Coordinates of C-alpha atoms in Angstrom, one line a residue:
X95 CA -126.0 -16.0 128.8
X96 CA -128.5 -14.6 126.5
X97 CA -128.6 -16.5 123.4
X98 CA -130.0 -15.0 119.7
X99 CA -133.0 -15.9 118.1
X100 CA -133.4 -16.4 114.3
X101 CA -135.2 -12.5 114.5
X102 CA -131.6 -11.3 116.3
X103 CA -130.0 -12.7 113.6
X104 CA -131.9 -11.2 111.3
X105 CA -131.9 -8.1 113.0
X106 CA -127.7 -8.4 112.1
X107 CA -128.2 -9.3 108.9
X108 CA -130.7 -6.5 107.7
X109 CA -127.9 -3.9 109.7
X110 CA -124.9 -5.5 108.0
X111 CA -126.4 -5.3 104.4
X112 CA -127.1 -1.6 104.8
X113 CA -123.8 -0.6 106.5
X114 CA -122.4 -2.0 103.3
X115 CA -124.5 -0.2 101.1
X116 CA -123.9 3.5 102.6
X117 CA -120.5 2.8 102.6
X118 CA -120.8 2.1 99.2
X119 CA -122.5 5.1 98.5
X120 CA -120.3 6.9 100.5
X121 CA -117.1 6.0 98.5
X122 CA -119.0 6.4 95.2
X123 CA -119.4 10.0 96.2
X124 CA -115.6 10.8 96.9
X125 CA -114.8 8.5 93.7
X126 CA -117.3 11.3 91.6
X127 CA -115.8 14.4 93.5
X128 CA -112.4 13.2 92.5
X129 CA -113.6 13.3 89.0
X130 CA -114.4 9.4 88.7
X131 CA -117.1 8.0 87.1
X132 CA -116.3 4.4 88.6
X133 CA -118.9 2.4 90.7
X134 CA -119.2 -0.6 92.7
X135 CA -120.3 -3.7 91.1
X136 CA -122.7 -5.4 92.6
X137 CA -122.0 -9.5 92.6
X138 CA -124.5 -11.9 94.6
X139 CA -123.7 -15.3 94.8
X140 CA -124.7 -18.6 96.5
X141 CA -122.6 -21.0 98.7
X142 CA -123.4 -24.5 97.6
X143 CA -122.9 -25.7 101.7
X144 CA -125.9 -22.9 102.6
X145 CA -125.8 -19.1 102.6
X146 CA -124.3 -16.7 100.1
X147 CA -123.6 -13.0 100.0
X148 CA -123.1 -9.6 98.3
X149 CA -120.2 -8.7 96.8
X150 CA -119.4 -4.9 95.9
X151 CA -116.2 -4.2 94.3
X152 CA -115.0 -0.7 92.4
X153 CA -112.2 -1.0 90.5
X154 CA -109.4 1.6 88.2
X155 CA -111.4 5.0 89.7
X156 CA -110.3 8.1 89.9
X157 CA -109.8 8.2 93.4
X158 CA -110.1 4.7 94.6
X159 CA -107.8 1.9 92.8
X160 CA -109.5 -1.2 94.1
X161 CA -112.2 -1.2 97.0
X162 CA -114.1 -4.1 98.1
X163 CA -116.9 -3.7 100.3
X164 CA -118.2 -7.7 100.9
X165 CA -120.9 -8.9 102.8
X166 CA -122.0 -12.7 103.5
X167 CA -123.9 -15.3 105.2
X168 CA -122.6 -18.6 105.2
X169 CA -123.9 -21.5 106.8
X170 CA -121.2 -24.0 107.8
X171 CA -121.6 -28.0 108.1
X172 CA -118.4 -28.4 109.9
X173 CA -116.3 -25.8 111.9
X174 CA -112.5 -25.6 110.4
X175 CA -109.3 -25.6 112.8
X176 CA -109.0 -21.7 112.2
X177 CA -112.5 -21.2 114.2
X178 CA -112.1 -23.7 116.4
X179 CA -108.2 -22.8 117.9
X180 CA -109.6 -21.1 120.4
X181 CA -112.4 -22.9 120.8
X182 CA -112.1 -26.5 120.8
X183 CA -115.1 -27.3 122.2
X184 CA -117.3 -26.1 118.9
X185 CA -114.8 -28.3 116.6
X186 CA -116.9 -30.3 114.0
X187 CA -119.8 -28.2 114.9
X188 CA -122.6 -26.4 112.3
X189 CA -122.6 -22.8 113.0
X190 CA -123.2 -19.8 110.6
X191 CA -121.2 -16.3 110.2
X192 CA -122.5 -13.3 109.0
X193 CA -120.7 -9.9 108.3
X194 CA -119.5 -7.0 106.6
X195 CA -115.8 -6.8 105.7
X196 CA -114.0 -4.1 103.9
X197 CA -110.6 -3.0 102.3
X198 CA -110.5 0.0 100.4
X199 CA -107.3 0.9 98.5
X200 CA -107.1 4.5 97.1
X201 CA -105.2 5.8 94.0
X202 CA -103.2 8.9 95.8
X203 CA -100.3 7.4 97.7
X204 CA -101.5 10.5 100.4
X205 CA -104.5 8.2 101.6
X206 CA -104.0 5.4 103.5
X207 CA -105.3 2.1 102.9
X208 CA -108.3 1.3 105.6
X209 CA -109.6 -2.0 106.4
X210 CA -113.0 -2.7 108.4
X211 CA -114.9 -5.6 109.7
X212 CA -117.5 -6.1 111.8
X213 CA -119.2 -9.8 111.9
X214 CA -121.3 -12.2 114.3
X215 CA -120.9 -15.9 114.6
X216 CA -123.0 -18.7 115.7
X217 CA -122.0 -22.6 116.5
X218 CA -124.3 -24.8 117.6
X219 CA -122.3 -28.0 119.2
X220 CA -124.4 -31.0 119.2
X221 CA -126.2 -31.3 122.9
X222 CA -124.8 -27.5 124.0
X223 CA -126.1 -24.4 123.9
X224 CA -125.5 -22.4 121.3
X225 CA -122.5 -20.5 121.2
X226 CA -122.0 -16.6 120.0
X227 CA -120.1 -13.9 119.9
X228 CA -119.1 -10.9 117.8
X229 CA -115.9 -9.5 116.4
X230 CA -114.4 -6.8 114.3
X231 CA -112.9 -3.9 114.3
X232 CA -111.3 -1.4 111.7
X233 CA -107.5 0.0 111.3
X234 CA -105.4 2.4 109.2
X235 CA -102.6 1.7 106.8
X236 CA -100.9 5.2 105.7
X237 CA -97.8 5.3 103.5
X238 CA -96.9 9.2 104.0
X239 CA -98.4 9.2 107.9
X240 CA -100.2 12.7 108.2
X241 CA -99.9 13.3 112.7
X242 CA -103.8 15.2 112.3
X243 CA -105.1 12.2 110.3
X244 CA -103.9 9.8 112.6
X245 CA -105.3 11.7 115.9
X246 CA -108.8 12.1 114.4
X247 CA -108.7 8.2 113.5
X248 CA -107.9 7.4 116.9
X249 CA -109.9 10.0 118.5
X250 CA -113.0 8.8 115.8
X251 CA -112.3 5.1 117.8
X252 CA -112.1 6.0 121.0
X253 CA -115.5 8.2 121.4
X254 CA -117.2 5.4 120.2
X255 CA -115.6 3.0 122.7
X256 CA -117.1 5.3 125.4
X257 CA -120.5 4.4 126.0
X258 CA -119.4 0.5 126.9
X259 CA -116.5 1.4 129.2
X260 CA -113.5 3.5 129.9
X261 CA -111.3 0.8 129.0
X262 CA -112.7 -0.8 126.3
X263 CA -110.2 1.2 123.6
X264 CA -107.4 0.7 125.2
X265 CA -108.2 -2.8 125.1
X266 CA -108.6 -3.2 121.4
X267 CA -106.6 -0.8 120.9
X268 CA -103.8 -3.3 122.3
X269 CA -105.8 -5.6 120.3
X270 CA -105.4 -4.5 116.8
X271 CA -101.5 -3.4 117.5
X272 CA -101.1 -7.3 118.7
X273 CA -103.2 -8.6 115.9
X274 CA -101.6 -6.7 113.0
X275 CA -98.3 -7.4 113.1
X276 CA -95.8 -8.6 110.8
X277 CA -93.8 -11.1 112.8
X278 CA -91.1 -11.6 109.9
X279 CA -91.1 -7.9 109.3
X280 CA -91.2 -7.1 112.8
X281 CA -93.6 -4.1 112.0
X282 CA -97.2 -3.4 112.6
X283 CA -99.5 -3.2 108.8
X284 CA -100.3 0.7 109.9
X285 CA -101.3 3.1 112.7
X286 CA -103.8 0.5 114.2
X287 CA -107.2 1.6 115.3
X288 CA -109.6 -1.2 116.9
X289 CA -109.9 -5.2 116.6
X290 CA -111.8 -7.4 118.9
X291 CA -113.1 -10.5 118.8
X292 CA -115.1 -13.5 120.8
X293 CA -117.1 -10.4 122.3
X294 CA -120.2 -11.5 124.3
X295 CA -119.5 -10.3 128.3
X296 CA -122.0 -8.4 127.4
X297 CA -125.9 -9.1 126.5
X298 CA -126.2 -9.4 123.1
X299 CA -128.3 -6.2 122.3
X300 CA -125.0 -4.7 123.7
X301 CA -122.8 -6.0 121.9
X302 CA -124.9 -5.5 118.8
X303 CA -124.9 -1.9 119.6
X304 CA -120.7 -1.9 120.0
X305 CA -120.4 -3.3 116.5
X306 CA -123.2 -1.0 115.2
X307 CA -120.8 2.1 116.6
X308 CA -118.0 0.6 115.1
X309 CA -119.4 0.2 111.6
X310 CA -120.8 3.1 111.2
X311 CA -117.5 5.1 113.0
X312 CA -115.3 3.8 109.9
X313 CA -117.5 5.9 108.2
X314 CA -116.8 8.7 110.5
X315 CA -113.1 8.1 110.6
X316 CA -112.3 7.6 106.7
X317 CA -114.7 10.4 104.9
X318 CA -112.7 13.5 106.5
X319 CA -109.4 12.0 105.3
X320 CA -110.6 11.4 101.7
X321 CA -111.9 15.2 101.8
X322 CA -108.3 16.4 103.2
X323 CA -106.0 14.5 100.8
X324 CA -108.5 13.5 97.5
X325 CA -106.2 16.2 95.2
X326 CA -103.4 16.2 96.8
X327 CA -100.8 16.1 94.1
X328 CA -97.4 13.4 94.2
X329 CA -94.7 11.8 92.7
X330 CA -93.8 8.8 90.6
X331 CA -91.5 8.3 93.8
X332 CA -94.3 8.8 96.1
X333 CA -96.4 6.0 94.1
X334 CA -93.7 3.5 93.9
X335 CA -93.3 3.5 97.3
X336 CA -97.1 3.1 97.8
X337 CA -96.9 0.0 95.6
X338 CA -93.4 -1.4 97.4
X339 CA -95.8 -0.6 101.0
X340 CA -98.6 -2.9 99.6
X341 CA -96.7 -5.6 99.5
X342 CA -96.6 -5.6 103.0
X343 CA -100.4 -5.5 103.0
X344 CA -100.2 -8.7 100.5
X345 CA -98.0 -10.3 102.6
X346 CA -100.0 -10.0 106.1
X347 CA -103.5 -10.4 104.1
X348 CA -101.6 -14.2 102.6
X349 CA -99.8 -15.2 106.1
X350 CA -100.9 -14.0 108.9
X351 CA -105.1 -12.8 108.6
X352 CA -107.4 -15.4 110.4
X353 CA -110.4 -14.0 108.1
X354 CA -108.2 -15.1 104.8
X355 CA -107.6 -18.6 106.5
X356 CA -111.1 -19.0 107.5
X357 CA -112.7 -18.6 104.7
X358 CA -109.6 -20.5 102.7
X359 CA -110.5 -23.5 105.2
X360 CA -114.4 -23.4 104.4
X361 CA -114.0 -23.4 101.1
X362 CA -115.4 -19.9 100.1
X363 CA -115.7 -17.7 97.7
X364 CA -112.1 -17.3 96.5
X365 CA -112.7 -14.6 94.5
X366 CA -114.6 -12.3 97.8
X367 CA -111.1 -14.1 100.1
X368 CA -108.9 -12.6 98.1
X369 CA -110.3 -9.3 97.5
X370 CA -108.0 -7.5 99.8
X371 CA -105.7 -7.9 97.4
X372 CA -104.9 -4.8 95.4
X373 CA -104.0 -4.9 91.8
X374 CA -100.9 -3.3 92.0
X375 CA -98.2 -4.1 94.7
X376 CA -94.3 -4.3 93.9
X377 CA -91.4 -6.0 95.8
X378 CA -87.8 -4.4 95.9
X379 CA -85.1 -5.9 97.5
X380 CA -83.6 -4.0 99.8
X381 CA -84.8 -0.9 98.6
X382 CA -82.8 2.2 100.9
X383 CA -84.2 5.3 101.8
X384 CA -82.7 8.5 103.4
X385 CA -82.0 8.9 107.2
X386 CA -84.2 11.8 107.2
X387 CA -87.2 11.1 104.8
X388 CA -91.1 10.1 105.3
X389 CA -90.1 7.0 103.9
X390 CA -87.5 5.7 106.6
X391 CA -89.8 7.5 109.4
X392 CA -92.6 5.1 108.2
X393 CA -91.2 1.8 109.4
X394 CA -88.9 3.5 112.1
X395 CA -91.9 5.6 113.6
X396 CA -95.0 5.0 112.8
X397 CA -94.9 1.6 111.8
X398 CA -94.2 1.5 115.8
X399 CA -96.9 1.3 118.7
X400 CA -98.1 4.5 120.4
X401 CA -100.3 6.0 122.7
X402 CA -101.4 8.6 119.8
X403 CA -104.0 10.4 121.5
X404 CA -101.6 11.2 123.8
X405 CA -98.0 12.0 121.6
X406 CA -100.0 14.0 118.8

């Protein structure tokens, strides 16, 4: 297996730092045609193990509530049981991670929270080879489902899946509906979309170019539903049951998201951990809704597995 240099890594790095920063750009711009004046701050930090990172967050815009766009490079001293589970041969092991994650949560309970992630990771056992792969991914959390939103989301992921094999969406496709799901709710966090991780069958330029496509196909998937939905009026109802719905999101983000653990169990930056968090969430108990309503559809429906290239 081909293993990266300190130039591939670099290569990553220099990618990963301006993924974040057109995405940035690119939700600044919805943020100012919804009338906002709201930026991301820009936050760089150091790690005192080795490493550091950049840390964009907007916050109480026009359009987007809370968005965190974080990237970091962290060296670690001594691989933690939530990167070593599947991998017990690198436990105790120096290794580094680099990446890009992402959770934007909008204002306007008509567009969906989206998540993204797209990272590399390095361990270097003592008297192995180095040992690599990448991971990532990006998904779709909707709280009044729109069908033509969902198809182009899905459609977005699987065109980009294309070029590295016919089966490579339905595999992480299967991969994100596995990966987020709420096993005490017994629903999935959204519509799904892609996750993989551990990927290195192939050579690492190809796998560099998968996360590439994937990085830059949020982008594709996320503008055209800002565009549709950015003034689209609603109701107090409408955004209480946004903030109920994040609780979900709160819920998987604290119990169940390996990121969240891992970077709980290096010690990071608890401030870029827990910035999928949005300000607002609410919890009802046992809220009711009618037999017949977008609400009850959510979690009976959509909240559900599908082949959706195929049912819409």
């Amino acid at each position: 297996m081909q293993h990266p240099t300190s130039a591939d890594i670099l290569r990553v790095r220099e990618f990963l730092l301006d993924l974040q920063a057109r995405i940035c750009a690119a939700l600044e711009q919805q943020e100012q045609r919804g009338g906002g004046s709201a930026q991301f701050m820009i936050d760089d930090w150091q790690r005192a193990e080795g490493g550091g990172g950049r840390s964009r967050v907007l916050q109480d815009g026009e359009v987007i509530e809370k968005g965190g766009v974080m990237f970091s490079h962290i060296d670690i001293r001594q691989l933690p049981a939530s990167a070593t589970q599947r991998h017990p041969n690198i436990a105790g092991a120096k290794a580094q991670a680099l990446g890009v994650s992402l959770v934007i949560h909008p204002k306007n309970p008509n567009i969906p929270t989206s998540h993204a992630n797209v990272r590399l990771f390095v361990a270097e056992p003592e008297g192995q080879e180095p040992i690599w792969w990448f991971g990532g991914g990006f998904d779709l959390t909707p709280f009044y489902p729109d069908n033509q939103d969902i198809k182009h989301w899905h459609q977005t992921a699987f065109d980009l899946c294309q070029p590295f094999g016919e089966h490579v969406y339905a595999e992480h496709k299967k991969w994100c509906d596995d990966y987020f799901y709420l096993k005490h709710r017994d629903e999935q966090r959204g519509i799904g979309g892609l996750f993989f991780d551990d990927l290195n069958q192939w050579d690492f330029d190809t796998c560099f170019d998968y996360i590439k496509a994937v990085g830059n196909g949020y982008l594709d998937a996320i503008l055209p539903i800002f565009e549709k939905h950015r003034e689209q009026p609603y109701t107090e109802a409408q955004r209480e049951f946004q903030l109920y719905r994040r609780g979900r999101y709160v819920e998987y983000n604290l119990v169940y998201d390996r990121g969240t653990l891992f970077g709980l169990q290096t010690g990071g930056r608890i401030e870029s951990i827990l910035v999928s968090l949005p300000n607002l969430a609410a919890w009802s108990y046992r809220p009711e809704w009618d037999e017949h309503s977008i609400e009850k559809q959510l979690t009976d429906y959509y909240l559900k597995p599908h082949d959706w290239l195929a049912e819409l």
